[in-house]
Every structure is written in structure tokens, then in C-alpha cells.
PDB file of C-alpha atoms in Angstrom:
ATOM      1  CA  MET W   1      84.985 131.191  96.245  1.00 44.00           C
ATOM      2  CA  LEU W   2      82.736 129.553  93.638  1.00 43.00           C
ATOM      3  CA  GLN W   3      85.687 129.309  91.250  1.00 47.00           C
ATOM      4  CA  GLN W   4      87.785 127.666  93.982  1.00 46.00           C
ATOM      5  CA  GLN W   5      85.053 125.117  94.675  1.00 47.00           C
ATOM      6  CA  HIS W   6      84.759 124.413  90.960  1.00 45.00           C
ATOM      7  CA  ASP W   7      88.529 123.916  90.700  1.00 50.00           C
ATOM      8  CA  LEU W   8      88.554 121.428  93.568  1.00 53.00           C
ATOM      9  CA  ALA W   9      85.760 119.466  91.898  1.00 66.00           C
ATOM     10  CA  ASP W  10      87.472 119.286  88.489  1.00 90.00           C
ATOM     11  CA  PRO W  11      88.925 115.760  87.986  1.00 93.00           C
ATOM     12  CA  MET W  12      91.663 117.042  85.687  1.00 95.00           C
ATOM     13  CA  LEU W  13      92.812 119.567  88.265  1.00 96.00           C
ATOM     14  CA  LYS W  14      92.757 116.930  90.996  1.00 97.00           C
ATOM     15  CA  ARG W  15      94.956 114.660  88.895  1.00 98.00           C
ATOM     16  CA  ALA W  16      97.374 117.508  88.209  1.00 98.00           C
ATOM     17  CA  GLN W  17      97.509 118.384  91.897  1.00 98.00           C
ATOM     18  CA  LEU W  18      98.169 114.782  92.899  1.00 99.00           C
ATOM     19  CA  ARG W  19     100.949 114.529  90.340  1.00 99.00           C
ATOM     20  CA  ARG W  20     102.615 117.714  91.580  1.00 99.00           C
ATOM     21  CA  LEU W  21     102.398 116.582  95.196  1.00 99.00           C
ATOM     22  CA  LEU W  22     103.814 113.149  94.471  1.00 99.00           C
ATOM     23  CA  GLU W  23     106.631 114.566  92.360  1.00 99.00           C
ATOM     24  CA  ALA W  24     107.506 116.892  95.240  1.00 99.00           C
ATOM     25  CA  ALA W  25     107.312 114.026  97.730  1.00 99.00           C
ATOM     26  CA  VAL W  26     109.749 111.915  95.706  1.00 99.00           C
ATOM     27  CA  ALA W  27     112.075 114.882  95.168  1.00 99.00           C
ATOM     28  CA  GLY W  28     112.108 115.442  98.920  1.00 98.00           C
ATOM     29  CA  THR W  29     113.481 111.980  99.690  1.00 98.00           C
ATOM     30  CA  ALA W  30     117.087 110.871  99.960  1.00 96.00           C
ATOM     31  CA  ALA W  31     116.323 107.442  98.512  1.00 98.00           C
ATOM     32  CA  ASP W  32     118.881 105.585  96.424  1.00 98.00           C
ATOM     33  CA  GLY W  33     116.863 102.357  96.173  1.00 99.00           C
ATOM     34  CA  ILE W  34     113.303 101.139  95.706  1.00 99.00           C
ATOM     35  CA  GLN W  35     111.446  97.961  96.598  1.00 99.00           C
ATOM     36  CA  LEU W  36     110.210  97.412  93.059  1.00 99.00           C
ATOM     37  CA  SER W  37     107.196  95.142  92.827  1.00 97.00           C
ATOM     38  CA  ALA W  38     106.369  97.084  89.643  1.00 98.00           C
ATOM     39  CA  GLY W  39     102.756  97.401  90.555  1.00 98.00           C
ATOM     40  CA  LEU W  40     101.227 100.787  89.846  1.00 98.00           C
ATOM     41  CA  ASP W  41     102.481 102.433  93.038  1.00 99.00           C
ATOM     42  CA  THR W  42     106.191 101.593  92.908  1.00 99.00           C
ATOM     43  CA  SER W  43     106.300 102.014  89.125  1.00 99.00           C
ATOM     44  CA  ILE W  44     105.074 105.582  89.554  1.00 99.00           C
ATOM     45  CA  LEU W  45     107.733 106.294  92.181  1.00 99.00           C
ATOM     46  CA  ALA W  46     110.528 104.824  90.056  1.00 99.00           C
ATOM     47  CA  THR W  47     109.340 106.744  86.991  1.00 99.00           C
ATOM     48  CA  VAL W  48     109.068 110.057  88.826  1.00 99.00           C
ATOM     49  CA  ALA W  49     112.543 109.593  90.307  1.00 99.00           C
ATOM     50  CA  ALA W  50     113.955 108.808  86.850  1.00 98.00           C
ATOM     51  CA  GLN W  51     112.346 111.942  85.424  1.00 98.00           C
ATOM     52  CA  GLN W  52     114.144 113.860  88.168  1.00 98.00           C
ATOM     53  CA  GLY W  53     117.463 112.381  87.065  1.00 98.00           C
ATOM     54  CA  ARG W  54     117.672 109.695  89.760  1.00 96.00           C
ATOM     55  CA  ARG W  55     118.214 106.079  88.740  1.00 93.00           C
ATOM     56  CA  LEU W  56     117.195 104.159  91.826  1.00 98.00           C
ATOM     57  CA  THR W  57     118.489 100.644  92.406  1.00 99.00           C
ATOM     58  CA  GLY W  58     115.544  98.259  92.305  1.00 99.00           C
ATOM     59  CA  ILE W  59     115.028  95.259  94.582  1.00 99.00           C
ATOM     60  CA  CYS W  60     112.470  92.608  93.585  1.00 99.00           C
ATOM     61  CA  VAL W  61     111.637  89.458  95.563  1.00 98.00           C
ATOM     62  CA  SER W  62     110.756  86.377  93.509  1.00 98.00           C
ATOM     63  CA  VAL W  63     110.439  83.247  95.664  1.00 97.00           C
ATOM     64  CA  ALA W  64     112.021  80.297  93.860  1.00 94.00           C
ATOM     65  CA  ASP W  65     109.267  77.804  94.684  1.00 86.00           C
ATOM     66  CA  GLY W  66     106.303  80.194  94.749  1.00 86.00           C
ATOM     67  CA  PRO W  67     104.053  81.811  92.124  1.00 86.00           C
ATOM     68  CA  ALA W  68     106.101  85.013  91.910  1.00 88.00           C
ATOM     69  CA  LEU W  69     104.167  87.406  89.663  1.00 95.00           C
ATOM     70  CA  ASP W  70     106.160  90.627  90.052  1.00 97.00           C
ATOM     71  CA  GLU W  71     109.445  89.709  88.385  1.00 97.00           C
ATOM     72  CA  PRO W  72     108.482  90.194  84.700  1.00 97.00           C
ATOM     73  CA  TYR W  73     106.881  93.555  85.492  1.00 98.00           C
ATOM     74  CA  ALA W  74     109.919  94.645  87.506  1.00 98.00           C
ATOM     75  CA  GLU W  75     112.176  93.724  84.595  1.00 98.00           C
ATOM     76  CA  LEU W  76     109.950  95.720  82.235  1.00 98.00           C
ATOM     77  CA  VAL W  77     110.070  98.849  84.396  1.00 98.00           C
ATOM     78  CA  ALA W  78     113.794  98.534  85.100  1.00 98.00           C
ATOM     79  CA  LYS W  79     114.624  98.158  81.405  1.00 98.00           C
ATOM     80  CA  ARG W  80     112.373 101.057  80.452  1.00 98.00           C
ATOM     81  CA  LEU W  81     113.957 103.383  83.037  1.00 98.00           C
ATOM     82  CA  GLY W  82     117.512 102.061  82.852  1.00 98.00           C
ATOM     83  CA  LEU W  83     117.550 100.892  86.465  1.00 98.00           C
ATOM     84  CA  ASP W  84     119.920  98.429  88.068  1.00 98.00           C
ATOM     85  CA  LEU W  85     117.572  95.638  89.217  1.00 99.00           C
ATOM     86  CA  HIS W  86     118.467  93.013  91.816  1.00 99.00           C
ATOM     87  CA  VAL W  87     116.087  90.037  91.843  1.00 98.00           C
ATOM     88  CA  ILE W  88     116.242  87.931  95.019  1.00 98.00           C
ATOM     89  CA  ARG W  89     115.111  84.320  94.649  1.00 98.00           C
ATOM     90  CA  PRO W  90     114.901  82.818  98.147  1.00 97.00           C
ATOM     91  CA  LYS W  91     113.475  79.356  98.717  1.00 97.00           C
ATOM     92  CA  LEU W  92     110.507  78.910 101.042  1.00 96.00           C
ATOM     93  CA  SER W  93     112.866  77.319 103.552  1.00 96.00           C
ATOM     94  CA  ASP W  94     114.976  80.495 103.469  1.00 98.00           C
ATOM     95  CA  LEU W  95     111.914  82.574 104.347  1.00 98.00           C
ATOM     96  CA  VAL W  96     111.016  80.251 107.217  1.00 98.00           C
ATOM     97  CA  GLU W  97     114.587  80.480 108.513  1.00 99.00           C
ATOM     98  CA  LYS W  98     114.319  84.282 108.655  1.00 99.00           C
ATOM     99  CA  MET W  99     110.822  84.286 110.139  1.00 99.00           C
ATOM    100  CA  PRO W 100     111.807  84.238 113.857  1.00 99.00           C
ATOM    101  CA  ALA W 101     113.819  87.432 113.390  1.00 99.00           C
ATOM    102  CA  LEU W 102     110.820  89.060 111.709  1.00 99.00           C
ATOM    103  CA  ILE W 103     108.452  87.873 114.437  1.00 99.00           C
ATOM    104  CA  ARG W 104     110.776  89.324 117.065  1.00 99.00           C
ATOM    105  CA  ILE W 105     110.646  92.696 115.298  1.00 99.00           C
ATOM    106  CA  LEU W 106     106.903  92.814 114.602  1.00 99.00           C
ATOM    107  CA  GLY W 107     105.572  90.966 117.654  1.00 98.00           C
ATOM    108  CA  THR W 108     102.973  89.040 115.670  1.00 99.00           C
ATOM    109  CA  PHE W 109     102.108  85.538 114.483  1.00 99.00           C
ATOM    110  CA  ASP W 110      99.474  86.753 112.005  1.00 99.00           C
ATOM    111  CA  PRO W 111     100.067  84.708 108.818  1.00 99.00           C
ATOM    112  CA  MET W 112      98.877  87.393 106.414  1.00 97.00           C
ATOM    113  CA  GLU W 113     101.083  90.050 107.998  1.00 98.00           C
ATOM    114  CA  LEU W 114     104.096  87.756 108.032  1.00 99.00           C
ATOM    115  CA  ARG W 115     103.659  86.478 104.467  1.00 98.00           C
ATOM    116  CA  ASN W 116     103.588  90.044 103.214  1.00 97.00           C
ATOM    117  CA  SER W 117     106.255  91.428 105.527  1.00 98.00           C
ATOM    118  CA  ILE W 118     108.804  88.663 104.940  1.00 98.00           C
ATOM    119  CA  ALA W 119     109.129  89.788 101.320  1.00 98.00           C
ATOM    120  CA  SER W 120     109.834  93.346 102.437  1.00 98.00           C
ATOM    121  CA  TYR W 121     112.218  92.055 105.105  1.00 99.00           C
ATOM    122  CA  VAL W 122     114.412  90.168 102.630  1.00 98.00           C
ATOM    123  CA  ALA W 123     114.251  93.106 100.189  1.00 99.00           C
ATOM    124  CA  LEU W 124     115.444  95.567 102.842  1.00 99.00           C
ATOM    125  CA  GLU W 125     118.109  93.123 103.991  1.00 99.00           C
ATOM    126  CA  LYS W 126     119.411  92.793 100.420  1.00 99.00           C
ATOM    127  CA  ALA W 127     119.299  96.562  99.925  1.00 99.00           C
ATOM    128  CA  ARG W 128     121.414  97.067 103.030  1.00 99.00           C
ATOM    129  CA  ASP W 129     123.893  94.396 101.976  1.00 99.00           C
ATOM    130  CA  ILE W 130     124.539  95.997  98.567  1.00 99.00           C
ATOM    131  CA  GLY W 131     125.072  99.425 100.086  1.00 99.00           C
ATOM    132  CA  ILE W 132     121.705 101.119  99.605  1.00 99.00           C
ATOM    133  CA  ARG W 133     121.027 103.603 102.385  1.00 99.00           C
ATOM    134  CA  THR W 134     117.365 104.575 101.846  1.00 99.00           C
ATOM    135  CA  VAL W 135     114.602 102.599 100.133  1.00 99.00           C
ATOM    136  CA  LEU W 136     111.387 103.958  98.644  1.00 99.00           C
ATOM    137  CA  THR W 137     108.243 101.869  99.156  1.00 99.00           C
ATOM    138  CA  GLY W 138     104.745 102.194  97.748  1.00 99.00           C
ATOM    139  CA  ASP W 139     103.111 101.816 101.167  1.00 99.00           C
ATOM    140  CA  GLY W 140      99.946 103.847 101.677  1.00 99.00           C
ATOM    141  CA  ALA W 141      98.715 104.135  98.103  1.00 99.00           C
ATOM    142  CA  ASP W 142      96.253 101.250  98.393  1.00 98.00           C
ATOM    143  CA  GLU W 143      94.849 102.546 101.671  1.00 98.00           C
ATOM    144  CA  LEU W 144      94.450 106.161 100.553  1.00 99.00           C
ATOM    145  CA  PHE W 145      93.355 105.594  96.957  1.00 99.00           C
ATOM    146  CA  ALA W 146      91.171 102.459  97.264  1.00 98.00           C
ATOM    147  CA  GLY W 147      93.550  99.895  95.834  1.00 98.00           C
ATOM    148  CA  TYR W 148      92.075  96.860  97.575  1.00 97.00           C
ATOM    149  CA  SER W 149      89.177  95.028  95.946  1.00 96.00           C
ATOM    150  CA  TYR W 150      87.092  95.106  99.115  1.00 96.00           C
ATOM    151  CA  MET W 151      87.409  98.893  99.058  1.00 98.00           C
ATOM    152  CA  PHE W 152      86.498  99.572  95.455  1.00 96.00           C
ATOM    153  CA  ASN W 153      83.538  97.210  95.765  1.00 94.00           C
ATOM    154  CA  MET W 154      82.129  99.106  98.768  1.00 96.00           C
ATOM    155  CA  PRO W 155      78.951 101.192  98.490  1.00 96.00           C
ATOM    156  CA  SER W 156      80.042 104.588  97.179  1.00 94.00           C
ATOM    157  CA  THR W 157      78.753 106.377 100.279  1.00 96.00           C
ATOM    158  CA  ASP W 158      80.908 104.231 102.591  1.00 97.00           C
ATOM    159  CA  LEU W 159      84.274 104.477 100.854  1.00 98.00           C
ATOM    160  CA  PRO W 160      85.350 108.046 101.794  1.00 97.00           C
ATOM    161  CA  LYS W 161      84.513 107.397 105.452  1.00 97.00           C
ATOM    162  CA  TYR W 162      86.472 104.170 105.386  1.00 98.00           C
ATOM    163  CA  ILE W 163      89.518 105.880 103.892  1.00 98.00           C
ATOM    164  CA  GLN W 164      89.296 108.457 106.686  1.00 98.00           C
ATOM    165  CA  HIS W 165      89.384 105.558 109.163  1.00 96.00           C
ATOM    166  CA  LEU W 166      92.358 103.925 107.436  1.00 97.00           C
ATOM    167  CA  ASN W 167      94.190 107.233 107.438  1.00 98.00           C
ATOM    168  CA  GLU W 168      94.005 107.138 111.232  1.00 95.00           C
ATOM    169  CA  VAL W 169      94.927 103.478 111.830  1.00 94.00           C
ATOM    170  CA  MET W 170      97.062 102.324 108.880  1.00 96.00           C
ATOM    171  CA  TYR W 171     100.305 100.642 109.837  1.00 96.00           C
ATOM    172  CA  PHE W 172     103.299  99.723 107.691  1.00 98.00           C
ATOM    173  CA  SER W 173     105.746  97.097 108.841  1.00 98.00           C
ATOM    174  CA  SER W 174     108.499  98.542 106.642  1.00 98.00           C
ATOM    175  CA  ARG W 175     108.810 101.458 109.068  1.00 98.00           C
ATOM    176  CA  VAL W 176     109.321  99.041 111.966  1.00 99.00           C
ATOM    177  CA  MET W 177     111.683  96.673 110.152  1.00 99.00           C
ATOM    178  CA  ALA W 178     114.006  99.232 108.572  1.00 99.00           C
ATOM    179  CA  PRO W 179     115.664 100.571 111.763  1.00 99.00           C
ATOM    180  CA  CYS W 180     116.267  96.996 112.918  1.00 99.00           C
ATOM    181  CA  LEU W 181     118.090  96.307 109.648  1.00 98.00           C
ATOM    182  CA  SER W 182     120.158  99.511 109.800  1.00 99.00           C
ATOM    183  CA  ILE W 183     118.533 100.998 106.723  1.00 99.00           C
ATOM    184  CA  ALA W 184     116.034 103.812 106.131  1.00 99.00           C
ATOM    185  CA  VAL W 185     112.728 103.761 104.262  1.00 99.00           C
ATOM    186  CA  GLU W 186     110.741 106.607 102.754  1.00 99.00           C
ATOM    187  CA  LEU W 187     107.003 106.370 102.034  1.00 99.00           C
ATOM    188  CA  PRO W 188     106.055 109.221  99.675  1.00 99.00           C
ATOM    189  CA  TYR W 189     102.369 108.286  99.507  1.00 99.00           C
ATOM    190  CA  ILE W 190     101.817 109.018 103.184  1.00 99.00           C
ATOM    191  CA  ARG W 191     103.248 112.536 103.125  1.00 99.00           C
ATOM    192  CA  GLU W 192     100.818 114.870 104.863  1.00 98.00           C
ATOM    193  CA  GLU W 193      99.945 116.840 101.715  1.00 98.00           C
ATOM    194  CA  ILE W 194      99.043 113.672  99.820  1.00 99.00           C
ATOM    195  CA  ARG W 195      97.007 112.293 102.701  1.00 99.00           C
ATOM    196  CA  SER W 196      95.107 115.578 102.921  1.00 98.00           C
ATOM    197  CA  LEU W 197      94.293 115.474  99.215  1.00 98.00           C
ATOM    198  CA  ALA W 198      93.216 111.830  99.409  1.00 98.00           C
ATOM    199  CA  LEU W 199      90.693 112.683 102.114  1.00 98.00           C
ATOM    200  CA  THR W 200      88.962 115.149  99.767  1.00 97.00           C
ATOM    201  CA  LEU W 201      88.434 112.603  96.984  1.00 98.00           C
ATOM    202  CA  THR W 202      85.089 111.099  96.077  1.00 97.00           C
ATOM    203  CA  THR W 203      84.338 107.524  95.097  1.00 98.00           C
ATOM    204  CA  GLU W 204      84.096 108.736  91.495  1.00 97.00           C
ATOM    205  CA  ASP W 205      87.699 109.974  91.738  1.00 98.00           C
ATOM    206  CA  LEU W 206      88.905 106.639  93.075  1.00 98.00           C
ATOM    207  CA  VAL W 207      86.871 103.899  91.412  1.00 98.00           C
ATOM    208  CA  GLY W 208      86.220 103.184  87.749  1.00 97.00           C
ATOM    209  CA  GLU W 209      85.554 100.438  85.231  1.00 96.00           C
ATOM    210  CA  ARG W 210      87.620  99.209  82.295  1.00 95.00           C
ATOM    211  CA  ASP W 211      86.852  96.290  80.004  1.00 92.00           C
ATOM    212  CA  GLY W 212      83.924  95.406  82.239  1.00 93.00           C
ATOM    213  CA  LYS W 213      86.082  95.182  85.373  1.00 94.00           C
ATOM    214  CA  ARG W 214      85.932  97.432  88.402  1.00 96.00           C
ATOM    215  CA  PHE W 215      89.215  98.913  89.629  1.00 97.00           C
ATOM    216  CA  GLY W 216      90.530 101.280  92.288  1.00 98.00           C
ATOM    217  CA  LYS W 217      93.203 103.995  92.318  1.00 98.00           C
ATOM    218  CA  LYS W 218      91.553 105.602  89.301  1.00 98.00           C
ATOM    219  CA  ILE W 219      93.032 109.038  89.962  1.00 98.00           C
ATOM    220  CA  LEU W 220      96.557 107.609  90.318  1.00 98.00           C
ATOM    221  CA  ARG W 221      96.273 105.572  87.131  1.00 98.00           C
ATOM    222  CA  GLU W 222      94.993 108.525  85.135  1.00 98.00           C
ATOM    223  CA  ALA W 223      97.432 111.045  86.631  1.00 98.00           C
ATOM    224  CA  PHE W 224     100.453 109.052  85.436  1.00 99.00           C
ATOM    225  CA  ALA W 225      99.080 107.169  82.415  1.00 98.00           C
ATOM    226  CA  ASP W 226     101.163 109.257  80.000  1.00 98.00           C
ATOM    227  CA  VAL W 227     104.480 108.148  81.543  1.00 98.00           C
ATOM    228  CA  LEU W 228     103.763 104.471  82.257  1.00 99.00           C
ATOM    229  CA  PRO W 229     103.452 101.478  79.935  1.00 98.00           C
ATOM    230  CA  ASN W 230      99.844 100.423  79.507  1.00 97.00           C
ATOM    231  CA  GLU W 231     100.361  97.076  81.231  1.00 97.00           C
ATOM    232  CA  ILE W 232     101.556  98.887  84.352  1.00 98.00           C
ATOM    233  CA  THR W 233      98.895 101.613  84.321  1.00 98.00           C
ATOM    234  CA  TRP W 234      96.143  99.010  84.308  1.00 97.00           C
ATOM    235  CA  ARG W 235      97.859  96.250  86.258  1.00 97.00           C
ATOM    236  CA  ALA W 236      95.489  94.710  88.787  1.00 93.00           C
ATOM    237  CA  LYS W 237      96.367  94.947  92.458  1.00 93.00           C
ATOM    238  CA  THR W 238      98.645  92.041  93.391  1.00 93.00           C
ATOM    239  CA  PRO W 239      99.269  91.661  97.142  1.00 93.00           C
ATOM    240  CA  ILE W 240     102.942  91.369  98.090  1.00 95.00           C
ATOM    241  CA  GLU W 241     102.549  87.718  99.059  1.00 95.00           C
ATOM    242  CA  PHE W 242     101.343  86.822  95.542  1.00 94.00           C
ATOM    243  CA  GLY W 243     103.721  89.123  93.707  1.00 96.00           C
ATOM    244  CA  SER W 244     106.751  87.820  95.603  1.00 96.00           C
ATOM    245  CA  GLY W 245     105.578  84.212  95.860  1.00 96.00           C
ATOM    246  CA  SER W 246     105.529  84.052  99.663  1.00 97.00           C
ATOM    247  CA  THR W 247     101.893  82.971  99.377  1.00 96.00           C
ATOM    248  CA  ALA W 248     103.291  79.420  99.076  1.00 96.00           C
ATOM    249  CA  LEU W 249     104.227  79.430 102.780  1.00 97.00           C
ATOM    250  CA  PRO W 250     100.941  77.744 103.851  1.00 97.00           C
ATOM    251  CA  ARG W 251     101.917  74.808 101.627  1.00 96.00           C
ATOM    252  CA  PHE W 252     105.285  74.589 103.382  1.00 96.00           C
ATOM    253  CA  ALA W 253     103.557  74.497 106.779  1.00 98.00           C
ATOM    254  CA  ALA W 254     101.061  71.871 105.628  1.00 97.00           C
ATOM    255  CA  GLU W 255     103.895  69.646 104.404  1.00 97.00           C
ATOM    256  CA  THR W 256     106.022  69.952 107.542  1.00 97.00           C
ATOM    257  CA  ILE W 257     103.452  69.729 110.370  1.00 98.00           C
ATOM    258  CA  GLY W 258     101.671  66.414 110.791  1.00 98.00           C
ATOM    259  CA  ASP W 259      97.963  66.248 111.603  1.00 98.00           C
ATOM    260  CA  GLU W 260      98.520  64.595 114.983  1.00 97.00           C
ATOM    261  CA  HIS W 261     101.017  67.215 116.123  1.00 96.00           C
ATOM    262  CA  PHE W 262      98.731  69.949 114.836  1.00 98.00           C
ATOM    263  CA  ASP W 263      95.752  68.725 116.856  1.00 98.00           C
ATOM    264  CA  GLU W 264      97.835  68.298 120.015  1.00 98.00           C
ATOM    265  CA  GLU W 265      99.455  71.722 119.794  1.00 99.00           C
ATOM    266  CA  CYS W 266      96.182  73.479 118.998  1.00 99.00           C
ATOM    267  CA  LYS W 267      94.683  71.934 122.123  1.00 99.00           C
ATOM    268  CA  SER W 268      97.701  72.955 124.205  1.00 99.00           C
ATOM    269  CA  ALA W 269      97.646  76.546 122.899  1.00 99.00           C
ATOM    270  CA  SER W 270      93.950  76.817 123.720  1.00 99.00           C
ATOM    271  CA  GLU W 271      94.132  75.270 127.186  1.00 99.00           C
ATOM    272  CA  ASN W 272      97.412  76.803 128.361  1.00 98.00           C
ATOM    273  CA  ASP W 273      97.641  80.125 126.498  1.00 99.00           C
ATOM    274  CA  ASN W 274      93.988  80.906 125.604  1.00 98.00           C
ATOM    275  CA  VAL W 275      95.061  81.134 121.954  1.00 99.00           C
ATOM    276  CA  THR W 276      92.980  79.834 119.043  1.00 99.00           C
ATOM    277  CA  ILE W 277      95.161  78.404 116.262  1.00 99.00           C
ATOM    278  CA  ARG W 278      93.439  78.511 112.886  1.00 98.00           C
ATOM    279  CA  ASP W 279      95.659  76.393 110.624  1.00 99.00           C
ATOM    280  CA  LYS W 280      99.111  74.851 110.292  1.00 99.00           C
ATOM    281  CA  GLU W 281     100.772  78.025 109.064  1.00 99.00           C
ATOM    282  CA  HIS W 282      99.350  79.854 112.077  1.00 99.00           C
ATOM    283  CA  LEU W 283     100.810  77.149 114.327  1.00 99.00           C
ATOM    284  CA  LEU W 284     104.208  77.349 112.621  1.00 99.00           C
ATOM    285  CA  TYR W 285     104.452  81.038 113.444  1.00 99.00           C
ATOM    286  CA  TYR W 286     102.976  80.644 116.934  1.00 99.00           C
ATOM    287  CA  ARG W 287     105.712  78.157 117.797  1.00 99.00           C
ATOM    288  CA  MET W 288     108.285  80.791 116.835  1.00 99.00           C
ATOM    289  CA  TYR W 289     106.376  83.552 118.626  1.00 99.00           C
ATOM    290  CA  ARG W 290     106.340  81.604 121.903  1.00 99.00           C
ATOM    291  CA  GLN W 291     110.092  81.094 121.723  1.00 99.00           C
ATOM    292  CA  ILE W 292     110.365  84.884 121.966  1.00 99.00           C
ATOM    293  CA  PHE W 293     107.256  86.242 123.715  1.00 98.00           C
ATOM    294  CA  PRO W 294     104.901  85.194 126.518  1.00 98.00           C
ATOM    295  CA  PRO W 295     101.296  84.352 125.589  1.00 98.00           C
ATOM    296  CA  PRO W 296      99.468  87.415 124.219  1.00 98.00           C
ATOM    297  CA  GLY W 297      97.154  87.460 127.220  1.00 97.00           C
ATOM    298  CA  GLU W 298     100.106  88.207 129.506  1.00 96.00           C
ATOM    299  CA  GLN W 299     100.966  91.410 127.647  1.00 92.00           C
ATOM    300  CA  PRO W 300      99.873  94.839 128.940  1.00 90.00           C
ATOM    301  CA  GLU W 301      96.176  95.537 128.452  1.00 85.00           C
ATOM    302  CA  GLY W 302      94.894  97.494 125.485  1.00 86.00           C
ATOM    303  CA  THR W 303      91.677  99.402 124.936  1.00 88.00           C
ATOM    304  CA  LYS W 304      89.998  96.067 124.247  1.00 95.00           C
ATOM    305  CA  THR W 305      90.970  92.391 124.140  1.00 97.00           C
ATOM    306  CA  CYS W 306      91.096  89.957 121.217  1.00 98.00           C
ATOM    307  CA  ALA W 307      88.762  87.010 121.829  1.00 97.00           C
ATOM    308  CA  GLN W 308      91.009  84.596 119.890  1.00 98.00           C
ATOM    309  CA  CYS W 309      94.360  85.223 121.594  1.00 99.00           C
ATOM    310  CA  TYR W 310      93.440  87.458 124.572  1.00 97.00           C
ATOM    311  CA  GLY W 311      96.054  89.929 123.417  1.00 98.00           C
ATOM    312  CA  PRO W 312      95.665  93.705 123.698  1.00 97.00           C
ATOM    313  CA  VAL W 313      93.992  95.720 120.924  1.00 96.00           C
ATOM    314  CA  PRO W 314      94.971  99.408 121.057  1.00 93.00           C
ATOM    315  CA  ARG W 315      91.790 101.000 119.646  1.00 92.00           C
ATOM    316  CA  LEU W 316      88.092 100.340 120.097  1.00 93.00           C
ATOM    317  CA  ASP W 317      87.458 100.933 116.390  1.00 91.00           C
ATOM    318  CA  MET W 318      90.042  98.375 115.233  1.00 92.00           C
ATOM    319  CA  SER W 319      88.378  95.328 113.678  1.00 92.00           C
ATOM    320  CA  PHE W 320      91.409  93.017 113.592  1.00 94.00           C
ATOM    321  CA  CYS W 321      94.099  91.821 115.983  1.00 98.00           C
ATOM    322  CA  ARG W 322      97.660  92.725 115.042  1.00 97.00           C
ATOM    323  CA  ILE W 323      99.051  89.953 117.229  1.00 98.00           C
ATOM    324  CA  CYS W 324      97.184  86.877 115.959  1.00 99.00           C
ATOM    325  CA  GLY W 325      95.450  88.265 112.864  1.00 98.00           C
ATOM    326  CA  ALA W 326      91.901  87.517 114.025  1.00 98.00           C
ATOM    327  CA  TYR W 327      89.189  89.303 112.021  1.00 97.00           C
ATOM    328  CA  PRO W 328      86.643  90.562 112.852  1.00 95.00           C
ATOM    329  CA  ILE W 329      87.096  91.177 116.549  1.00 93.00           C
TER     330      ILE W 329
END
């Protein structure tokens, strides 16, 4: 028993166990494609698949008029592994044109959710169009291994409890979008065995420092450092909206909605729908939302109610609204 406890506490053994579990998770998928942002998480998946003799087709989104950061990393990984890489370069107007379809699928007008999900939407759409049947995504790694800056800057005593909470409530739009696009997705990081291991990890396993900077996903970085290029192993977390360039959507909204219309429509949304509109991008998506759905307050009740849109919130311990994006609630 003492030896078993010692083994579970050994960082090297934990890394080896994580690597075995992730290799098995990838081997157990039927994926023939990958949404390749070439951050740490998807680079690991692509590398593991290549080691298993599978050359996945990569899809990378690089918005033509946005600060797309992922493309050079995706090209690096694809060249290193010999992958066929398809880079999609939509304009912001193309993303806005597709947004109503995405809003219909996800039932939200939350700008952060939509900016991130639209990149995945166009990637899955492209994958389907070129004949890919199943796409791997890196969803879940940030939640389970402390990839977000707010997580790895938490007090060390709070982080494991927070990961336990995320394990219960985390939600990935790729799983909702894929069936609507007639394609499948596989999320190796959220396999039960990997989730179980993640819940045993300490802050010391997850958080470290390098060159004076704090970083998360320490165990993932170290477990696969020998098979990744250094610039991928230590690449900082880049949210999808920045990596793809969809973060420029607020600029599009600001340029297309005049101040007078904004003020009038905010007042109307508040008085008629009990919805608080926060900015022009929020209004852009709310316009689309209301073409499809009734006001959030007219939807079936949840466990609690969002004070900013009066929509239902399914859990008492949820601190944000999935419909309007309000935080905290």
C-alpha cells in the first residue's frame, strides 16, 4: 500500500501514466482529421496519431482580416509530421454571414462563445466538405490541466477543487455543432480515464514557471516534451478567437452599427425583452438570436435565472449565463 501511494505521488510516473492513457485514447478513435490550432493540446494529438501510423488531415482557421496566430504553428506541425494541412482564410464578413446558423445551433448570443465557436464551425464545415468523417479536437485539456491563466494564477489550495467543478460543468460546442454538420468529433482529453487521472493531480503537477513566467498544463508539457518541437511544448495558451483571428469581430460590429441605433436598440431590448446589451457585438448577435428565438425570459425555467437576460441557468453553482454570456451571475 505504501509503495502504491509512493507511485501515485511520483511526478515521473504520473507523466508516464498520462502519456499511456492519451495514447490509448487517440488509438481508440476513428478520426481521420484534426482541428489543428497547433497549440500544445492539438499538437500532442496529431503527434501521437502520427506515431501510431495515422496521418490526420489538418484544418486550421486563419481569418483574413484578423490577427490569426495559429497558422505558422500549424504549418510547422504539419510539415514535421507530414500532414495534409488545409488553411481556411474566411473574411470577417464570411463569419458574420454564418453566425445565424451557429446561433440557431447553440442557442446563445454570448460574444465570447460565438467568437470561439465560429472558428470551430467553419473548420468542421470544411472538414465535412473535403470528405473527413471524424475530427479530433483538443477540447478539455485546458479545463482539466489548468491551461487558462486565471486557473494557473489561482491559490494552490483552490485549483484542484475548481478543476473538480469544471469536470462536472464543462461544455464543448464542438459536440453540439458536429451532428448538425453531419460530421463526428472525438475529444480524447475528456475520456473517463484521463478525467479520473486529472482529478488526482496537485497544483504542483499542473503549474510551473519557466523564464520567469507562470504556466499551466505542466504535466502535459513535460509528458510529451521529447516528441514536440520546443516552440510547441512551451507555447503560451492562445484562445481560439485569437489563434484563428475571429477576435476581430468586435471591430466589425463597431464599424457597422451606428451609435444612435445602438442606443435605441439597447433601450428596446431592456424595456421589451428584459435583456441587457453590453456592447455592439453583443447587439449584433442579439439581433440574429431574436430572429430565431423568443426572448430568453420566455424560455422554460432553470434552477436559477440570469439577472441580465432573465434566461434559465441550469445549475445553482454556475457562475455564468450560457445564453447571454453574463458573468458573474
